[in-house]
mmCIF file of C-alpha atoms in Angstrom:
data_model
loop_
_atom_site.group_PDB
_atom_site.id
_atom_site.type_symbol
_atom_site.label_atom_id
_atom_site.label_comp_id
_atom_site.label_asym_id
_atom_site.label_seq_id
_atom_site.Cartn_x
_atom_site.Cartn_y
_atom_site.Cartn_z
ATOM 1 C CA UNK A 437 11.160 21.640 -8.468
ATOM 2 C CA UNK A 438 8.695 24.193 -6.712
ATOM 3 C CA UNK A 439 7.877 22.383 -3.338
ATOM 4 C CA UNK A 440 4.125 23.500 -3.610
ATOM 5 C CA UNK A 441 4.100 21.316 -6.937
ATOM 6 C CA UNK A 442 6.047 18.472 -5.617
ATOM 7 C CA UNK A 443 3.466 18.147 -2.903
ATOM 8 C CA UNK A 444 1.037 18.141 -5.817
ATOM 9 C CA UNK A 445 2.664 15.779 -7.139
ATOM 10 C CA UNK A 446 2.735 13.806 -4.042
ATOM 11 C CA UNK A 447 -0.549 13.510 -3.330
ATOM 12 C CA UNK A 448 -1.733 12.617 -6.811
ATOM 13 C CA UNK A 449 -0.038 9.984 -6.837
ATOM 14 C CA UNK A 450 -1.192 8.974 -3.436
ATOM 15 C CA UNK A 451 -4.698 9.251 -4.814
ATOM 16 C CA UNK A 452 -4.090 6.898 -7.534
ATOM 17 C CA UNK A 453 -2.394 3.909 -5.038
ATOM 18 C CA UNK A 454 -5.166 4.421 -2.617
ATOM 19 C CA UNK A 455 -7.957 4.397 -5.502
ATOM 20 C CA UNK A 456 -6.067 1.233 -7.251
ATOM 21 C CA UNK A 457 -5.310 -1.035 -4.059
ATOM 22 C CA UNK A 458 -9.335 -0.011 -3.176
ATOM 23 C CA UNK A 459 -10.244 -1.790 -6.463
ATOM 24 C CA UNK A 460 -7.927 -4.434 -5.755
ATOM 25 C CA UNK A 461 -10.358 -6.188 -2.741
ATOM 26 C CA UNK A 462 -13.142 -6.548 -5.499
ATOM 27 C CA UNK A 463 -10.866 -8.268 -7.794
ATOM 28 C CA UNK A 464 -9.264 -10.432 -4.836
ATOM 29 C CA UNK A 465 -12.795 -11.740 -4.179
ATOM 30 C CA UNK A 466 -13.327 -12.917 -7.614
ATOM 31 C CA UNK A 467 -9.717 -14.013 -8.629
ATOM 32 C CA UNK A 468 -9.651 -16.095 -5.246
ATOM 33 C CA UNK A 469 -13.105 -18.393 -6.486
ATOM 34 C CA UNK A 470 -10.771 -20.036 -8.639
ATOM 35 C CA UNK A 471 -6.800 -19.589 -7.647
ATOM 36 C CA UNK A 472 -5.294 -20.422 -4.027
ATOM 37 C CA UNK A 473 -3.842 -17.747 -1.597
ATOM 38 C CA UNK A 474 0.077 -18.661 -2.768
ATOM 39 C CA UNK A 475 -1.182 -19.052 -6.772
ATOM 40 C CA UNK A 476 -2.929 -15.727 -6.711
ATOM 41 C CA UNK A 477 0.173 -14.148 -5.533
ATOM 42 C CA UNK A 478 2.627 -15.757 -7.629
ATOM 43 C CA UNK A 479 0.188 -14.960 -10.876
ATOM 44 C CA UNK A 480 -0.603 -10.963 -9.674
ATOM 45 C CA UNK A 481 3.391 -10.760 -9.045
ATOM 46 C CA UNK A 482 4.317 -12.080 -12.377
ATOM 47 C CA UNK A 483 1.742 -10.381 -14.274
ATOM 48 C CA UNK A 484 3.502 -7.004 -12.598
ATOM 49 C CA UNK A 485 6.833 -7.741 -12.920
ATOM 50 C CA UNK A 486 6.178 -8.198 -17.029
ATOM 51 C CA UNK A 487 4.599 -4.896 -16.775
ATOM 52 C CA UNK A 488 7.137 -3.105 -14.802
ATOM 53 C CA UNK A 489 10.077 -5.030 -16.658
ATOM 54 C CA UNK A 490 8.724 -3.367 -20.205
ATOM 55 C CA UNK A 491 8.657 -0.045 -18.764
ATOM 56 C CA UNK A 492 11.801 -0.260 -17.600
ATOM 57 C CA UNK A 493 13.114 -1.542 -20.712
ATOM 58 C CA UNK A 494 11.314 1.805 -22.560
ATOM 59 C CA UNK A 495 13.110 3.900 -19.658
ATOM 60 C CA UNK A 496 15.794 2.214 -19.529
ATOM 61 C CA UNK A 497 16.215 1.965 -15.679
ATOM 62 C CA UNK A 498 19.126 0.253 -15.217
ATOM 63 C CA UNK A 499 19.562 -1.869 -12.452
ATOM 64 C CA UNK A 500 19.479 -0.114 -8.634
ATOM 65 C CA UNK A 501 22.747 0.723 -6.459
ATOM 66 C CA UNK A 502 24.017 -1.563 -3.926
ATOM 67 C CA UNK A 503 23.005 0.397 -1.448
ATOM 68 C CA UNK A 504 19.542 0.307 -1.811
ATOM 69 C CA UNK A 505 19.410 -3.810 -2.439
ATOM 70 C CA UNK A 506 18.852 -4.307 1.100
ATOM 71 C CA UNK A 507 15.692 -1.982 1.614
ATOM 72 C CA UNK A 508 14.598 -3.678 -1.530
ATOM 73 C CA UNK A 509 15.005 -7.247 -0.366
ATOM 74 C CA UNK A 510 13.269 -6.898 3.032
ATOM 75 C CA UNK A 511 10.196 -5.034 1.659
ATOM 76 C CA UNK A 512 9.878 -7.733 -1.533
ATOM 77 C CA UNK A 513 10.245 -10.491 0.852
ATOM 78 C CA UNK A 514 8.143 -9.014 3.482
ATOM 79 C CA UNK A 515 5.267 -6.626 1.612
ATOM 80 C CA UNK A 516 5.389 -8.239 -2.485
ATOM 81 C CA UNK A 517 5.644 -12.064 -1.527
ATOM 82 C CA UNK A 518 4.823 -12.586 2.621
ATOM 83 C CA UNK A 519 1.850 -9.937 2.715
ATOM 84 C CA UNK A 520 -0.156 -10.854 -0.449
ATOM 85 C CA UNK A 521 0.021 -14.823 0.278
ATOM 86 C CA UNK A 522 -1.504 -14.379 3.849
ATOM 87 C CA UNK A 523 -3.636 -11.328 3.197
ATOM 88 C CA UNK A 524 -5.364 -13.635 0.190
ATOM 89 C CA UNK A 525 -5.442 -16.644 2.616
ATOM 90 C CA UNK A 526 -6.599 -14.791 5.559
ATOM 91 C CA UNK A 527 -9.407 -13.597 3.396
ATOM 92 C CA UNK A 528 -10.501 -16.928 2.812
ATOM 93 C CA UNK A 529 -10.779 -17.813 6.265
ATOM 94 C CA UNK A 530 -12.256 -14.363 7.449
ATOM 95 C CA UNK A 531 -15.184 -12.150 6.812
ATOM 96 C CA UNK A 532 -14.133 -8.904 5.147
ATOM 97 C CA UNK A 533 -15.295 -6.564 7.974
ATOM 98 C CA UNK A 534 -13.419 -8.826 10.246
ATOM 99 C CA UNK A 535 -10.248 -8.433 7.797
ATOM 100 C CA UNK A 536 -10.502 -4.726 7.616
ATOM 101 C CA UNK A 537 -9.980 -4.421 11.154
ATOM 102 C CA UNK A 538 -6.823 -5.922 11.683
ATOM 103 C CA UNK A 539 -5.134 -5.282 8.685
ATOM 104 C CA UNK A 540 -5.629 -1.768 9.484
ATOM 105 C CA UNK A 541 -3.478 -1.905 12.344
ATOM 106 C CA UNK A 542 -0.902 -1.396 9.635
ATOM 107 C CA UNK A 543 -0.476 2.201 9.348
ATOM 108 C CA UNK A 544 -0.227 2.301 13.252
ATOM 109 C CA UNK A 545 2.880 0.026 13.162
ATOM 110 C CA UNK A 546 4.257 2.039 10.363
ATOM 111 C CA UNK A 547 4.112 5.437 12.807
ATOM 112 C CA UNK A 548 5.360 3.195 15.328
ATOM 113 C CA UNK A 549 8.104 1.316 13.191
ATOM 114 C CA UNK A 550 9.048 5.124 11.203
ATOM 115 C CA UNK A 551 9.681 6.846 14.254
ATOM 116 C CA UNK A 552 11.265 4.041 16.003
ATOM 117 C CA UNK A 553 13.517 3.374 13.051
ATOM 118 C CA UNK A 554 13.517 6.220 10.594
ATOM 119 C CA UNK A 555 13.128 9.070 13.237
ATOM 120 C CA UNK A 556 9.877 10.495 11.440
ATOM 121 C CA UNK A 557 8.157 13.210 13.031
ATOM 122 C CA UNK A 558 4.363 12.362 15.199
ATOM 123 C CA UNK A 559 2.873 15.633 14.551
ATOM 124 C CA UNK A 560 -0.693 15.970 16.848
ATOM 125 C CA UNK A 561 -2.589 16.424 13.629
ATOM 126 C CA UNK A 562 -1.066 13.064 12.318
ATOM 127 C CA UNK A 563 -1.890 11.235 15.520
ATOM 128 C CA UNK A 564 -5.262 12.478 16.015
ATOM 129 C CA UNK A 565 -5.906 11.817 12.191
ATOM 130 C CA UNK A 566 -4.869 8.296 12.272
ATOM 131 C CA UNK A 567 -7.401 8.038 15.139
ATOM 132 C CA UNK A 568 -10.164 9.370 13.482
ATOM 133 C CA UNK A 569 -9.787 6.817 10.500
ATOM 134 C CA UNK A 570 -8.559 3.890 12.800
ATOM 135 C CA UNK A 571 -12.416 4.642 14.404
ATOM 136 C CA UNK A 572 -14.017 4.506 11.023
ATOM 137 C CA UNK A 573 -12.074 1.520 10.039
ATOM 138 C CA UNK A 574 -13.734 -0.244 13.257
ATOM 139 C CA UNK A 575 -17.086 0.894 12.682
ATOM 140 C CA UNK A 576 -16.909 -0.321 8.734
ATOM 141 C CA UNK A 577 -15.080 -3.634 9.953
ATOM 142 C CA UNK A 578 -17.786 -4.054 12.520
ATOM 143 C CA UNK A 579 -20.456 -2.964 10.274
ATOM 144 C CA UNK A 580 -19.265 -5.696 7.679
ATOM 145 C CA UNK A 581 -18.695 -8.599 10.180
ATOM 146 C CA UNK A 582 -21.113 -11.906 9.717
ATOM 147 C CA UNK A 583 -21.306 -13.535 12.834
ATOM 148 C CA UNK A 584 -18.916 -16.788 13.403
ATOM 149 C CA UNK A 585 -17.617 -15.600 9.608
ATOM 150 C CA UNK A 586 -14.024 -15.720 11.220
ATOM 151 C CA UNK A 587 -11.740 -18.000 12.726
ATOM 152 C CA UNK A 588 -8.413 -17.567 14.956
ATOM 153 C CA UNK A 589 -6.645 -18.705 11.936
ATOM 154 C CA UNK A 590 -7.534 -15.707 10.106
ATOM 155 C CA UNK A 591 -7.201 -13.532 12.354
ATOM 156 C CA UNK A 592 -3.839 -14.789 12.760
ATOM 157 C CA UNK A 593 -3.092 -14.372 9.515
ATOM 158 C CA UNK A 594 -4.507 -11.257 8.423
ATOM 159 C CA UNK A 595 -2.634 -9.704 11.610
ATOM 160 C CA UNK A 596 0.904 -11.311 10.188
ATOM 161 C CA UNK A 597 0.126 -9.343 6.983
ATOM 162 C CA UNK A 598 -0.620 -6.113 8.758
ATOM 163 C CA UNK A 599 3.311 -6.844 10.146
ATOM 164 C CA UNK A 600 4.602 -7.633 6.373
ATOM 165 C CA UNK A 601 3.287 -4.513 5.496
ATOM 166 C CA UNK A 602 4.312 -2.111 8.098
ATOM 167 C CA UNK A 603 7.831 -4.260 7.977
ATOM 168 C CA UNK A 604 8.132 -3.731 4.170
ATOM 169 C CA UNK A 605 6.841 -0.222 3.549
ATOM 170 C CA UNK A 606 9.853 0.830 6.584
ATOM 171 C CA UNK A 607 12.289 -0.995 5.009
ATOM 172 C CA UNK A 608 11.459 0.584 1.239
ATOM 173 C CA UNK A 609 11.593 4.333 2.912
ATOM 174 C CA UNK A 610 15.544 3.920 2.590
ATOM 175 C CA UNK A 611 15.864 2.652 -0.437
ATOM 176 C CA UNK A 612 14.083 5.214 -2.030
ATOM 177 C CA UNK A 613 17.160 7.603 -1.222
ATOM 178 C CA UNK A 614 19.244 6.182 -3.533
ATOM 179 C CA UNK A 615 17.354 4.332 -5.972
ATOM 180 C CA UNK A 616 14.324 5.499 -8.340
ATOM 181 C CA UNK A 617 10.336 4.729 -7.530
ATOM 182 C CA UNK A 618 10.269 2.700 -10.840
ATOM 183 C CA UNK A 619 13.910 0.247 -9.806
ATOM 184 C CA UNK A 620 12.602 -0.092 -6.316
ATOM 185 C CA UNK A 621 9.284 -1.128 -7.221
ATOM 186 C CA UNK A 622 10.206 -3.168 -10.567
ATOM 187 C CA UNK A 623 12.929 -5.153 -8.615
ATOM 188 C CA UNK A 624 11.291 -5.694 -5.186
ATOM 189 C CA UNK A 625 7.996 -7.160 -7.630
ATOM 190 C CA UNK A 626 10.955 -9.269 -8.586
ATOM 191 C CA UNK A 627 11.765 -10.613 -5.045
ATOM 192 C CA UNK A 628 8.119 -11.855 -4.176
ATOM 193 C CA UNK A 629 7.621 -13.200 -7.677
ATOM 194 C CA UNK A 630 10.981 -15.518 -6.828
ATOM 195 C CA UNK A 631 9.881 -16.232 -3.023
ATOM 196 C CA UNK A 632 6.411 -17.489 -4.424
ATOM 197 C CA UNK A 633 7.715 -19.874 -7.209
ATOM 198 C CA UNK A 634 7.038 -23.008 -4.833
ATOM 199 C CA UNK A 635 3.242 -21.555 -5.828
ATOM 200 C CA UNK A 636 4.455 -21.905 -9.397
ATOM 201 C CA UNK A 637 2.472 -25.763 -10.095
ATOM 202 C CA UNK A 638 -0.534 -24.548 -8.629
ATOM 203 C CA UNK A 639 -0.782 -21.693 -10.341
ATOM 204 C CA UNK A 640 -0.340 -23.783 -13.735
ATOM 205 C CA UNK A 641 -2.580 -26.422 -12.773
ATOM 206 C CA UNK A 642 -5.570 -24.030 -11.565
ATOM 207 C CA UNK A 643 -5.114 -21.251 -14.821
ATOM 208 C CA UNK A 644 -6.152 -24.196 -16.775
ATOM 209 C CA UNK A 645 -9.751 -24.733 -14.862
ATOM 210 C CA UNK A 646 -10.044 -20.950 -14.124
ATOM 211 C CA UNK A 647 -12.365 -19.064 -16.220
ATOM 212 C CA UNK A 648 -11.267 -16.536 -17.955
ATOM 213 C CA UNK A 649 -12.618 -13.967 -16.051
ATOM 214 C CA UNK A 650 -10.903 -14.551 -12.861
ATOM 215 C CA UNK A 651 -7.390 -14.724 -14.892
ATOM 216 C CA UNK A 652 -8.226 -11.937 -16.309
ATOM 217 C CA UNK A 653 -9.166 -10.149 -12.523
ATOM 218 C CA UNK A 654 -5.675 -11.386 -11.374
ATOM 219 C CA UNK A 655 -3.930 -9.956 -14.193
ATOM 220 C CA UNK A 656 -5.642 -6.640 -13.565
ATOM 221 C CA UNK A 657 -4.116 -7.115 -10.204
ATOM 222 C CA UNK A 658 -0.938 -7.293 -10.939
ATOM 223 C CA UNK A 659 -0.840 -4.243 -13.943
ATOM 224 C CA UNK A 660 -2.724 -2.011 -11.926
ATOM 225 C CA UNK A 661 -2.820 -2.229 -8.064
ATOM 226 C CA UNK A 662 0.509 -4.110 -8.126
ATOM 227 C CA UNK A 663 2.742 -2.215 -10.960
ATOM 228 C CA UNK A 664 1.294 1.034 -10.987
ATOM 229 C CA UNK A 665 0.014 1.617 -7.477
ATOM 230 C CA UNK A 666 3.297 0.434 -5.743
ATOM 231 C CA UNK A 667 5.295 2.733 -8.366
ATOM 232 C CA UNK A 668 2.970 5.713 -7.374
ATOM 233 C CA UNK A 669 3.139 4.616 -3.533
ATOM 234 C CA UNK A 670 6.799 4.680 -3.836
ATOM 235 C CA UNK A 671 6.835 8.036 -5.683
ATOM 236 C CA UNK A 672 4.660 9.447 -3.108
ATOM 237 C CA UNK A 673 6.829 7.667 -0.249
ATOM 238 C CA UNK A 674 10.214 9.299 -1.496
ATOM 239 C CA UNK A 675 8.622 12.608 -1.453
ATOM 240 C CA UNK A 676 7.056 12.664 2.647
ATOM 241 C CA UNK A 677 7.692 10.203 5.798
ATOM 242 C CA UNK A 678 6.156 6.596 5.874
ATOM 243 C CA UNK A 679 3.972 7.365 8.239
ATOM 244 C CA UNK A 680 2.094 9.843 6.627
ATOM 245 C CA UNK A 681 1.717 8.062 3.726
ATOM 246 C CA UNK A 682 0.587 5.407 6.132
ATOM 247 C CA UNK A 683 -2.066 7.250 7.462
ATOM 248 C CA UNK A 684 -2.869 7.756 3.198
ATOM 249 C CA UNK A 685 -4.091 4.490 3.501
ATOM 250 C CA UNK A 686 -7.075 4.823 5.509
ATOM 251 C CA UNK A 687 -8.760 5.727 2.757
ATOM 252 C CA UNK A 688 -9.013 2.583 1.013
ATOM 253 C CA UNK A 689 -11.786 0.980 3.891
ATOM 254 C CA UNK A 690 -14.226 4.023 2.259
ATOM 255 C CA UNK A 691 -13.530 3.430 -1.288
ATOM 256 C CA UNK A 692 -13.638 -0.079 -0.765
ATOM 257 C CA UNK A 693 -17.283 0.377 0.365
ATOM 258 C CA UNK A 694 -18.505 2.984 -2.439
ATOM 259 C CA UNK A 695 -16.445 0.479 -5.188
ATOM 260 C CA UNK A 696 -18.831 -2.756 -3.991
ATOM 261 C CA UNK A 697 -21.622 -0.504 -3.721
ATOM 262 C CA UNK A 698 -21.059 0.339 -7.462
ATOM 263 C CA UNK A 699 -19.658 -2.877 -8.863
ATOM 264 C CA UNK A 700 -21.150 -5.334 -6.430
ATOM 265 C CA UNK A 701 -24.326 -3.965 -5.589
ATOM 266 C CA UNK A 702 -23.681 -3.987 -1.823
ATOM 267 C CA UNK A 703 -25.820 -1.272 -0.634
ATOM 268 C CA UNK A 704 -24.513 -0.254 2.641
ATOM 269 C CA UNK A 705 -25.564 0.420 5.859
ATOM 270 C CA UNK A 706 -25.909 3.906 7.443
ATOM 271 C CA UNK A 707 -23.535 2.696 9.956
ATOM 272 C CA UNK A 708 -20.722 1.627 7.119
ATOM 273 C CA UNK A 709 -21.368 4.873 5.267
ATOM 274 C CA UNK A 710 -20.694 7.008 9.149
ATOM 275 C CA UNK A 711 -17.377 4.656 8.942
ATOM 276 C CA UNK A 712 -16.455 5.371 6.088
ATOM 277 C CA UNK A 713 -16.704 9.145 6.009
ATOM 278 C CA UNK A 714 -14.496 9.437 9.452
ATOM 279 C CA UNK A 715 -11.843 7.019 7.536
ATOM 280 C CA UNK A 716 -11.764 10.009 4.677
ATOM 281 C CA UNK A 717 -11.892 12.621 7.872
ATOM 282 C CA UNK A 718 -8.874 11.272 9.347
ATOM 283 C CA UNK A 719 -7.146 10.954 6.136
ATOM 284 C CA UNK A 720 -7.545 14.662 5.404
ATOM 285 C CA UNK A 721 -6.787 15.901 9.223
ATOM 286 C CA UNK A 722 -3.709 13.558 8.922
ATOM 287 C CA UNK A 723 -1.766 15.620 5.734
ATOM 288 C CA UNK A 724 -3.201 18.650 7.204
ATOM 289 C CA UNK A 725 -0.264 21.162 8.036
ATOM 290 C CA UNK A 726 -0.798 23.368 11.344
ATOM 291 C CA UNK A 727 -1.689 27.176 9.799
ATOM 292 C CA UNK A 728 0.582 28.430 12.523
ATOM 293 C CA UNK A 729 3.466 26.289 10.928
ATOM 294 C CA UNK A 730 2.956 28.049 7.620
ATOM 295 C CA UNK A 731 2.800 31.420 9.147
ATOM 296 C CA UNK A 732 6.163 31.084 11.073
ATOM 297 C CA UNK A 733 7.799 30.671 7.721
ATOM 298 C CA UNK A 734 9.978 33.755 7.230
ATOM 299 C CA UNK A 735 8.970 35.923 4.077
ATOM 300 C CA UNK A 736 13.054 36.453 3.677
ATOM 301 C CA UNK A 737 15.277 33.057 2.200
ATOM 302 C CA UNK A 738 16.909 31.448 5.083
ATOM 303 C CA UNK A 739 20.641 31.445 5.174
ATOM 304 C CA UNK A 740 21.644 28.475 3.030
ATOM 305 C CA UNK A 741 22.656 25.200 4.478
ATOM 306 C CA UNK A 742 23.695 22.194 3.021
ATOM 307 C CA UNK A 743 21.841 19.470 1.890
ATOM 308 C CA UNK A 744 21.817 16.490 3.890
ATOM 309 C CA UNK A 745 21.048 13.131 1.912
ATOM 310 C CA UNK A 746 18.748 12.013 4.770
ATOM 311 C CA UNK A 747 16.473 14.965 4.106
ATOM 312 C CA UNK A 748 13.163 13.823 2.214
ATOM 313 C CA UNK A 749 13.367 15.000 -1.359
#
């Protein structure tokens, strides 16, 4: 495929993970007035894994190599079952400006983990990027906070799911070398659902108090920013380094703000709207590429080499 239209590609999908796990905090804040951290998990995975199961079934993705099991283990244990039970209780226990703030010392760990682990590249423009929106993800958190809204607790937690998800998205990166977006994402949906079934009699006892508009918000969850934003993520992931696609993820704090603001009727403040635009600034500095970079590439083919299977596709 033509490498300017996989980028395309790339980034549209991108787009639709950041725009889908954006929506996802609204519906969060409804589905959790009615379902507990570890029931709200276990009901958003399940909901996904049906989803992801039938399209598979349509496809028919068979089952992914062995060697791609482990990446898929670690980042179902760590990202699809660990991450969503604390982020959901650390939300309960936090303010959401307060929440923002340390769970977006994810995409840091991700550079840190990537290169550390996965030998990714730190570019300038990625680094000063990530700074940019890691700035505007203070000033919205700040601008959000409610004094004495938070507790250690929370903090605690919503830092331990800023780990799950640097951990998990790392640990997916490899995977994605030998096994599709669609298997990786179906079956490591899979591995959270099973690692939250001690959730499973809560979740049965509160569906039958919960009105149906919450069920129906944690359903959403787990169709759209669980089945088809982590399939798009992954799609995205396989085709660039984790952490660019970590740095991706800045964007969400903005939307986040513009989606209350539309379906909440949270007007915000000048200062969340200044946080918001540097989150978007950072985001677009960060998948940048350096004009000099595209200038040194030779009009003539290069002599061919072969093709290593670490190289990204």
């Amino acid at each position: 495929m033509n490498p300017r239209r996989t980028d395309l590609l790339a980034a549209a999908a991108a787009t639709v993970t950041v725009i889908l796990w954006a929506s996802a905090f609204v519906s969060i804040r409804s589905a959790g007035e009615a379902y507990s951290p570890g029931a709200l998990a276990l009901g958003r995975l399940l909901s996904g894994a049906l989803a992801l199961g039938a399209i598979c079934l349509i496809r028919r993705e068979g089952r992914p190599p062995r060697e791609a099991w482990r990446g898929i283990a670690i980042s179902g244990v760590l990202w699809f079952g660990f991450y969503m039970v604390v982020l959901n209780w650390g939300e309960q226990q936090v303010d959401a400006g307060t929440a923002a703030l340390v769970v977006n010392i994810g995409p840091i760990l991700i550079a840190l983990l990537g290169a550390r682990l996965l030998g990714d590249a730190m570019p300038p423009r990625l680094l000063a990027g990530m700074a940019v929106s890691f700035a505007g993800a203070v000033t919205v958190g700040l601008s959000m906070s409610d004094d004495g809204g938070s507790s250690v607790l929370g903090v605690v937690l919503c830092l331990l799911a800023a780990i799950a998800y640097a951990g998990g998205v790392v640990a997916q990166k490899p995977a994605l070398g030998s096994a599709s977006p669609l298997q990786v994402t179906t079956f490591g949906c899979l591995v959270g659902a099973v690692a939250c079934l001690p959730f499973a009699g809560q979740l049965v006892s509160e569906a039958a108090d919960a009105p149906a508009s919450t069920t129906l918000n944690m359903v959403y969850l787990g169709v759209f920013p669980t089945a088809l934003a982590f399939t798009t993520w992954a799609y995205a992931l396989a085709r660039t380094t984790a952490s660019r696609m970590g740095a991706t993820t800045y964007a969400v704090p903005a939307l986040v703000v513009l989606m209350s603001w539309l379906a909440l009727g949270e007007v915000p403040g000048l200062l969340t709207l200044a946080g918001g635009a540097l989150c978007l600034a950072g985001v677009a500095v960060s998948r940048s590429r350096s004009r000099a970079r595209t200038a040194a590439v030779p009009v003539t083919a290069p002599e061919p080499r072969p093709e290593k299977a670490s190289d990204p596709a």
